[in-house]
Amino acid sequence: MIKQQIKKVVLAYSGGLDTSVIIRWLKETYGCEVIAYCADLGQGEELSPLTEKAEKTGASKVYITDLKETFASDYIFPMLRANTVYEGTYLLGTAIARPLIAKRQMEIAKIEGADAVSHGATGKGNDQVRFELAYLSIDPNIKIIAPWRDWTFKSRSDLIAYAKEYKIPVEATADKPYSIDRNLLHVSYEGGILENPWTAPLEPMFATTASPENAPSEPSTLEIEYEAGNPIAIDGKAYSPATLIEELNRMGGIHGIGRVDLVENRYIGMKSRGVYETPGGTILHTAHRAVESLTLDREVLHLRDSLISQYASIIYNGYWFSPERKLLQTLMDEAQKGVTGTARLKLYKGNIIVTGRKAPHSLYRPEIATFEKDTVYVQKEAEGFIRLNALRLKLQALGNSN
Ligand code: ARG
């Protein structure tokens, strides 16, 4: 490796073993100043002790930034407005967090006059791509250090040995059996026993949801109100974007909502097995579709649906700040202007059951849809509609019989 000249680096720091070792390793390897930065995205941990911890490890300055509301309103909500799902099941909880972490990191680099940024993602995953595409789309000249791709450590025990040697404070916690990434939207688990895609996860792994078997046998009913595609209230009570997700995580967690177990395709080419808990996000996904069912024009709905998998790949692969993502977002948001209304849902043992939907400007017209006698719809007209639509099918049949 040819060593770059680095003066000052801003590191995306979590307080865990890897990024603690990285602080020291950066100083040893580059002789540079290291600024630690930790974003609060709702990972459910007390972050204030990290300042002292990072300083003790060798950081010259520490930034801890609460980004929960920005995360919810400018990242999660736009993604949910588009009903985004990757490969039919993954609600992108980690993928959507990376661009925001990187953006704030680059702002700090600018404030601090740092010439480099660094992260603790390994060389095998999506996260390195997401971080670095975001860095470079913000500043094409920024230097990037990804220690996992450069250093000689191979395992967790190598890192622990290094931490001991340099007296880096790391908690003597038992080796976590999974790689966990948690934020406001989800918890993800990879690695350990999950590496065998036939092995079922063990129940104690799950941090935010009850198992459907152990969920209450009494369902909970709730109403979620939407305005222009965004959820704004639960049971008539207004919430900020982040607190709304927190509240739905709580309710969904009780009822065992939003667990998925899948094998996904990473951008770099390998398949990987992941287990996710996304209680609030899963509820919002279902509620949003219920409101859309009344308010979206059929062709707009179908066209939008045809773009979901592309939109999901754009986010999954790390192109949040790309022109194509912005273009699609404009289209998605235009379609959402009329998505105002309320969905009623029942949560019951891992299931979300839609029991009603209403909208002030609903496109659903009971007087037209009714099975009873109506005065507005002329049934006779359907005959011509069918006959003309059948024309090419009839020609096909005639051609076949020649
Ligand atoms: N496989 C998921 C994704 O690529 C989750 C990644 C979780 N990251 C982690 N460092 N544990 O979005």
XYZ file of C-alpha atoms and ligand atoms in Angstrom:
414
model
C 0.000 0.000 0.000
C 1.301 3.454 -0.882
C 0.731 5.606 2.136
C -1.080 8.865 1.473
C -0.137 12.056 3.309
C -2.948 12.778 5.746
C -3.122 15.714 8.156
C -6.524 15.443 9.765
C -9.172 12.757 9.441
C -12.823 12.603 10.521
C -13.805 9.069 11.485
C -17.359 7.691 11.610
C -17.069 6.280 15.125
C -19.472 4.010 17.021
C -17.561 3.387 20.234
C -17.235 -0.312 19.466
C -14.041 -2.339 19.200
C -13.425 -1.774 15.484
C -13.694 1.993 15.369
C -11.832 2.326 18.697
C -8.913 0.431 17.214
C -9.221 2.543 14.064
C -8.622 5.801 15.989
C -5.314 4.514 17.228
C -4.371 2.791 14.004
C -4.948 5.992 12.008
C -2.676 7.914 14.366
C 0.029 5.252 14.249
C -0.173 4.748 10.492
C -0.511 8.331 9.271
C 0.682 10.370 12.223
C -2.445 12.434 11.726
C -5.002 14.093 13.959
C -8.222 12.074 14.368
C -11.646 13.567 14.984
C -14.298 11.081 16.082
C -17.865 11.609 14.959
C -20.886 9.609 16.040
C -24.350 10.145 14.576
C -27.370 9.417 16.715
C -29.789 7.760 14.312
C -31.860 6.155 17.034
C -29.600 3.184 17.734
C -31.065 3.101 21.238
C -27.762 3.597 23.064
C -26.644 6.322 25.400
C -24.053 8.139 23.300
C -22.790 10.770 25.754
C -20.115 8.478 27.308
C -18.564 8.200 23.864
C -16.958 11.631 24.084
C -14.713 10.631 26.939
C -14.127 7.194 25.502
C -13.016 8.525 22.109
C -10.764 11.110 23.751
C -9.138 8.444 25.912
C -8.552 6.397 22.788
C -6.756 9.298 21.124
C -9.314 11.459 19.344
C -8.468 15.158 19.444
C -12.113 16.177 19.257
C -15.468 14.388 19.341
C -18.739 15.236 17.622
C -21.947 13.523 18.705
C -24.833 14.646 16.558
C -28.497 13.861 16.972
C -29.781 13.279 13.448
C -32.960 11.364 14.288
C -35.468 13.897 12.953
C -33.481 14.564 9.786
C -33.109 10.834 9.282
C -36.856 10.335 9.578
C -38.075 13.322 7.561
C -35.448 13.591 4.806
C -34.396 9.968 4.331
C -36.878 7.427 5.722
C -40.041 9.289 4.717
C -38.985 9.986 1.108
C -38.089 6.312 0.793
C -41.421 5.217 2.274
C -43.310 7.633 -0.001
C -41.974 5.505 -2.837
C -42.939 2.215 -1.078
C -39.369 1.082 -1.540
C -38.488 -2.568 -0.935
C -35.316 -4.341 -2.074
C -35.760 -7.756 -3.650
C -39.326 -7.884 -2.452
C -38.543 -8.070 1.287
C -35.797 -5.800 2.649
C -36.955 -2.354 3.777
C -33.426 -0.884 3.462
C -32.940 0.200 7.074
C -29.138 0.233 6.874
C -28.865 1.423 3.283
C -30.903 4.560 3.982
C -28.797 5.544 7.007
C -25.385 5.548 5.339
C -25.798 8.602 3.092
C -26.904 10.748 6.029
C -24.016 9.594 8.238
C -21.627 10.393 5.380
C -23.163 13.785 4.623
C -22.808 15.030 8.178
C -19.302 13.568 8.333
C -18.338 15.606 5.274
C -19.794 18.751 6.857
C -17.618 18.173 9.903
C -14.590 17.567 7.683
C -15.239 20.937 6.076
C -15.684 22.762 9.399
C -12.508 21.154 10.726
C -10.459 21.613 7.564
C -9.831 17.849 7.474
C -8.348 16.374 4.313
C -9.631 12.825 4.876
C -12.551 10.765 6.155
C -12.588 7.201 7.418
C -15.121 4.499 8.278
C -15.166 1.043 9.869
C -16.985 -0.843 7.115
C -15.276 -3.977 5.853
C -14.120 -4.598 2.303
C -16.820 -7.220 1.740
C -20.023 -5.300 2.177
C -22.353 -2.661 0.807
C -21.651 -0.095 3.486
C -18.162 0.815 2.214
C -19.713 1.559 -1.183
C -22.525 3.623 0.284
C -20.226 5.707 2.487
C -17.682 6.351 -0.198
C -20.103 7.112 -3.039
C -21.664 9.679 -0.716
C -18.286 11.203 0.282
C -17.190 11.539 -3.317
C -20.462 12.987 -4.516
C -20.020 15.729 -1.907
C -16.294 16.382 -2.348
C -14.494 14.734 -5.277
C -11.113 15.532 -3.685
C -11.648 14.054 -0.243
C -9.180 11.342 0.761
C -10.783 8.151 2.038
C -9.271 5.667 4.460
C -11.008 2.311 4.828
C -8.776 0.514 7.384
C -10.459 -2.862 6.923
C -9.159 -2.891 3.338
C -5.648 -1.860 4.337
C -4.564 -3.209 7.674
C -3.224 -6.658 8.461
C -5.724 -7.564 11.193
C -7.777 -10.557 10.206
C -10.099 -11.164 13.113
C -11.688 -9.805 16.222
C -8.988 -11.365 18.369
C -6.324 -9.477 16.374
C -8.176 -6.272 17.186
C -8.457 -7.176 20.872
C -4.725 -7.885 21.020
C -3.991 -4.500 19.426
C -6.402 -2.793 21.844
C -4.552 -4.409 24.778
C -1.169 -3.390 23.455
C -2.189 0.263 23.126
C -4.394 0.296 26.245
C -7.476 1.195 24.249
C -10.521 1.116 26.521
C -12.865 -1.572 25.198
C -15.587 -3.202 27.236
C -14.899 -6.792 28.137
C -18.123 -7.892 26.509
C -18.435 -11.400 25.202
C -17.913 -11.748 21.487
C -21.200 -10.711 19.879
C -22.339 -13.636 17.764
C -23.779 -11.363 15.042
C -22.901 -8.188 13.214
C -25.673 -5.846 14.334
C -26.666 -2.532 12.843
C -29.444 -0.684 14.611
C -31.208 2.615 14.004
C -34.659 4.196 14.144
C -35.910 2.143 11.213
C -34.524 -1.320 11.874
C -32.145 -3.764 13.468
C -30.121 -5.987 11.161
C -28.264 -9.173 12.025
C -25.682 -10.895 9.861
C -22.866 -13.379 10.376
C -22.294 -15.974 13.105
C -24.778 -18.830 13.016
C -26.803 -16.914 10.430
C -24.127 -17.600 7.833
C -25.763 -20.961 7.262
C -28.968 -19.954 5.465
C -30.692 -23.118 6.716
C -30.067 -22.279 10.394
C -32.962 -20.485 12.059
C -32.109 -17.483 14.243
C -32.369 -17.992 17.991
C -35.106 -16.105 19.773
C -32.881 -14.116 22.216
C -31.227 -12.425 19.220
C -34.232 -10.190 18.542
C -33.886 -6.798 20.214
C -37.082 -4.936 19.397
C -39.853 -7.415 18.601
C -41.657 -10.151 20.491
C -41.987 -13.388 18.596
C -45.441 -13.705 17.004
C -46.031 -16.806 19.194
C -45.451 -14.798 22.359
C -47.308 -11.672 21.232
C -50.564 -10.846 23.017
C -53.627 -12.744 21.885
C -55.592 -9.480 22.010
C -55.041 -7.424 18.841
C -54.396 -3.655 18.868
C -56.237 -1.402 16.469
C -54.763 1.885 15.311
C -55.388 4.612 12.778
C -52.598 6.280 10.855
C -53.254 9.563 9.115
C -51.362 10.598 5.974
C -50.864 13.928 4.286
C -49.305 14.044 0.814
C -47.784 10.600 1.340
C -46.341 11.294 4.813
C -47.688 9.809 8.048
C -48.517 12.636 10.449
C -50.703 11.217 13.229
C -51.561 8.019 15.089
C -55.065 7.730 16.534
C -55.620 11.431 16.051
C -52.436 12.482 17.852
C -49.792 14.344 15.831
C -46.203 13.130 15.959
C -42.934 14.396 14.544
C -41.473 12.023 11.928
C -38.959 10.393 14.301
C -41.350 10.078 17.247
C -44.019 8.624 14.962
C -41.632 5.862 13.900
C -40.595 5.286 17.532
C -44.223 4.921 18.578
C -44.962 2.462 15.774
C -41.806 0.513 16.636
C -43.116 0.192 20.154
C -46.603 -0.953 19.102
C -45.313 -3.201 16.328
C -42.662 -4.671 18.604
C -45.270 -5.803 21.106
C -47.174 -7.606 18.351
C -44.174 -9.251 16.691
C -44.451 -7.184 13.501
C -41.777 -6.792 10.839
C -39.332 -9.673 11.183
C -37.824 -10.906 7.940
C -35.218 -13.535 7.225
C -33.694 -13.442 3.772
C -30.770 -14.019 1.468
C -29.999 -10.853 -0.450
C -27.695 -9.883 -3.307
C -24.967 -7.478 -2.233
C -23.865 -4.853 -4.749
C -20.327 -6.181 -4.776
C -21.584 -9.523 -6.063
C -21.964 -11.986 -3.189
C -25.130 -13.306 -1.643
C -25.598 -12.754 2.058
C -28.075 -13.908 4.655
C -29.689 -11.260 6.824
C -32.364 -11.107 9.476
C -34.147 -7.831 10.110
C -36.643 -6.318 12.519
C -38.504 -3.335 11.087
C -41.703 -3.034 13.121
C -42.687 0.606 12.500
C -41.476 0.638 8.897
C -43.508 -2.442 8.061
C -46.654 -0.913 9.559
C -46.076 2.308 7.606
C -45.566 0.394 4.411
C -48.931 -1.342 4.743
C -50.812 1.740 5.931
C -49.422 3.834 3.080
C -50.599 1.357 0.463
C -54.047 1.345 2.023
C -54.317 5.131 1.671
C -52.902 4.977 -1.855
C -55.533 2.429 -2.821
C -58.163 5.162 -2.517
C -56.172 8.116 -3.750
C -53.851 7.070 -6.585
C -54.966 6.854 -10.163
C -54.654 3.314 -11.520
C -52.064 4.079 -14.197
C -50.008 6.259 -11.852
C -50.047 3.457 -9.277
C -48.980 0.830 -11.800
C -46.264 3.015 -13.306
C -44.939 3.857 -9.847
C -44.958 0.187 -8.856
C -42.931 -0.665 -11.948
C -40.199 1.704 -10.707
C -39.949 0.391 -7.143
C -37.316 -2.249 -7.731
C -35.096 0.227 -9.608
C -35.545 2.831 -6.919
C -34.709 0.227 -4.263
C -31.502 -0.804 -6.053
C -30.429 2.825 -6.315
C -30.704 3.169 -2.534
C -29.326 -0.291 -1.769
C -26.291 0.275 -3.974
C -25.489 3.630 -2.383
C -26.597 6.167 -4.991
C -28.746 8.338 -2.732
C -27.037 11.531 -3.932
C -27.171 10.584 -7.606
C -29.096 12.435 -10.317
C -31.197 9.338 -11.025
C -32.327 9.074 -7.402
C -33.308 12.744 -7.338
C -35.170 12.367 -10.619
C -37.144 9.382 -9.354
C -37.860 11.123 -6.056
C -39.388 14.061 -7.931
C -41.649 11.665 -9.787
C -42.569 9.757 -6.629
C -43.362 12.946 -4.708
C -45.467 14.336 -7.544
C -47.525 11.137 -7.416
C -47.932 11.504 -3.639
C -49.513 14.968 -3.676
C -53.012 13.526 -3.369
C -52.132 10.706 -0.974
C -53.992 12.130 1.998
C -56.223 10.011 4.174
C -56.349 7.511 6.999
C -55.743 3.772 7.288
C -57.123 1.621 10.098
C -55.023 -1.399 11.004
C -55.154 -4.301 13.373
C -51.876 -5.694 14.738
C -52.076 -9.304 15.700
C -49.324 -11.892 16.222
C -46.969 -10.699 13.512
C -49.752 -9.669 11.135
C -50.920 -6.269 9.991
C -54.542 -6.468 8.947
C -56.045 -3.485 7.149
C -59.623 -3.046 8.361
C -60.502 0.300 6.785
C -59.318 3.310 4.804
C -60.760 6.757 4.109
C -59.685 9.861 2.228
C -61.229 13.321 1.783
C -60.583 13.226 -1.966
C -61.060 9.539 -2.524
C -61.228 8.280 -6.099
C -63.331 5.382 -4.906
C -66.995 6.072 -5.637
C -69.457 3.824 -3.860
C -72.266 4.988 -6.158
C -70.282 3.649 -9.132
C -68.856 0.511 -7.555
C -72.087 -0.638 -5.956
C -73.593 -4.035 -6.710
C -76.955 -2.469 -6.063
C -79.017 -0.516 -8.573
C -77.169 2.605 -9.690
C -77.950 5.608 -11.837
C -74.497 6.689 -13.011
C -72.961 3.675 -14.675
C -74.395 2.328 -17.917
C -73.742 -1.408 -17.929
C -74.584 -1.681 -21.602
C -71.445 0.381 -22.456
C -69.202 -2.404 -21.159
C -70.216 -4.498 -24.150
C -68.506 -2.204 -26.685
C -65.470 -1.905 -24.409
C -65.039 -5.654 -24.367
C -65.760 -6.168 -28.065
C -63.142 -3.624 -29.161
C -60.585 -4.908 -26.710
C -61.234 -8.404 -28.019
C -60.589 -7.400 -31.622
C -56.906 -8.322 -31.737
C -57.559 -11.505 -29.783
C -60.170 -12.491 -32.340
C -57.753 -11.748 -35.184
C -55.186 -13.906 -33.455
C -57.668 -16.765 -33.200
C -58.692 -16.363 -36.848
C -55.037 -16.341 -37.924
C -54.353 -19.503 -35.985
C -57.255 -21.328 -37.604
C -56.132 -20.527 -41.207
N -27.237 -6.312 4.409
C -27.833 -5.086 4.826
C -27.492 -3.983 3.877
O -26.574 -4.129 3.127
C -27.451 -4.754 6.251
C -26.030 -4.388 6.452
C -25.720 -4.216 7.895
N -24.425 -3.635 8.083
C -23.627 -3.974 9.085
N -22.475 -3.374 9.141
N -23.914 -4.895 9.975
O -28.127 -2.959 3.874
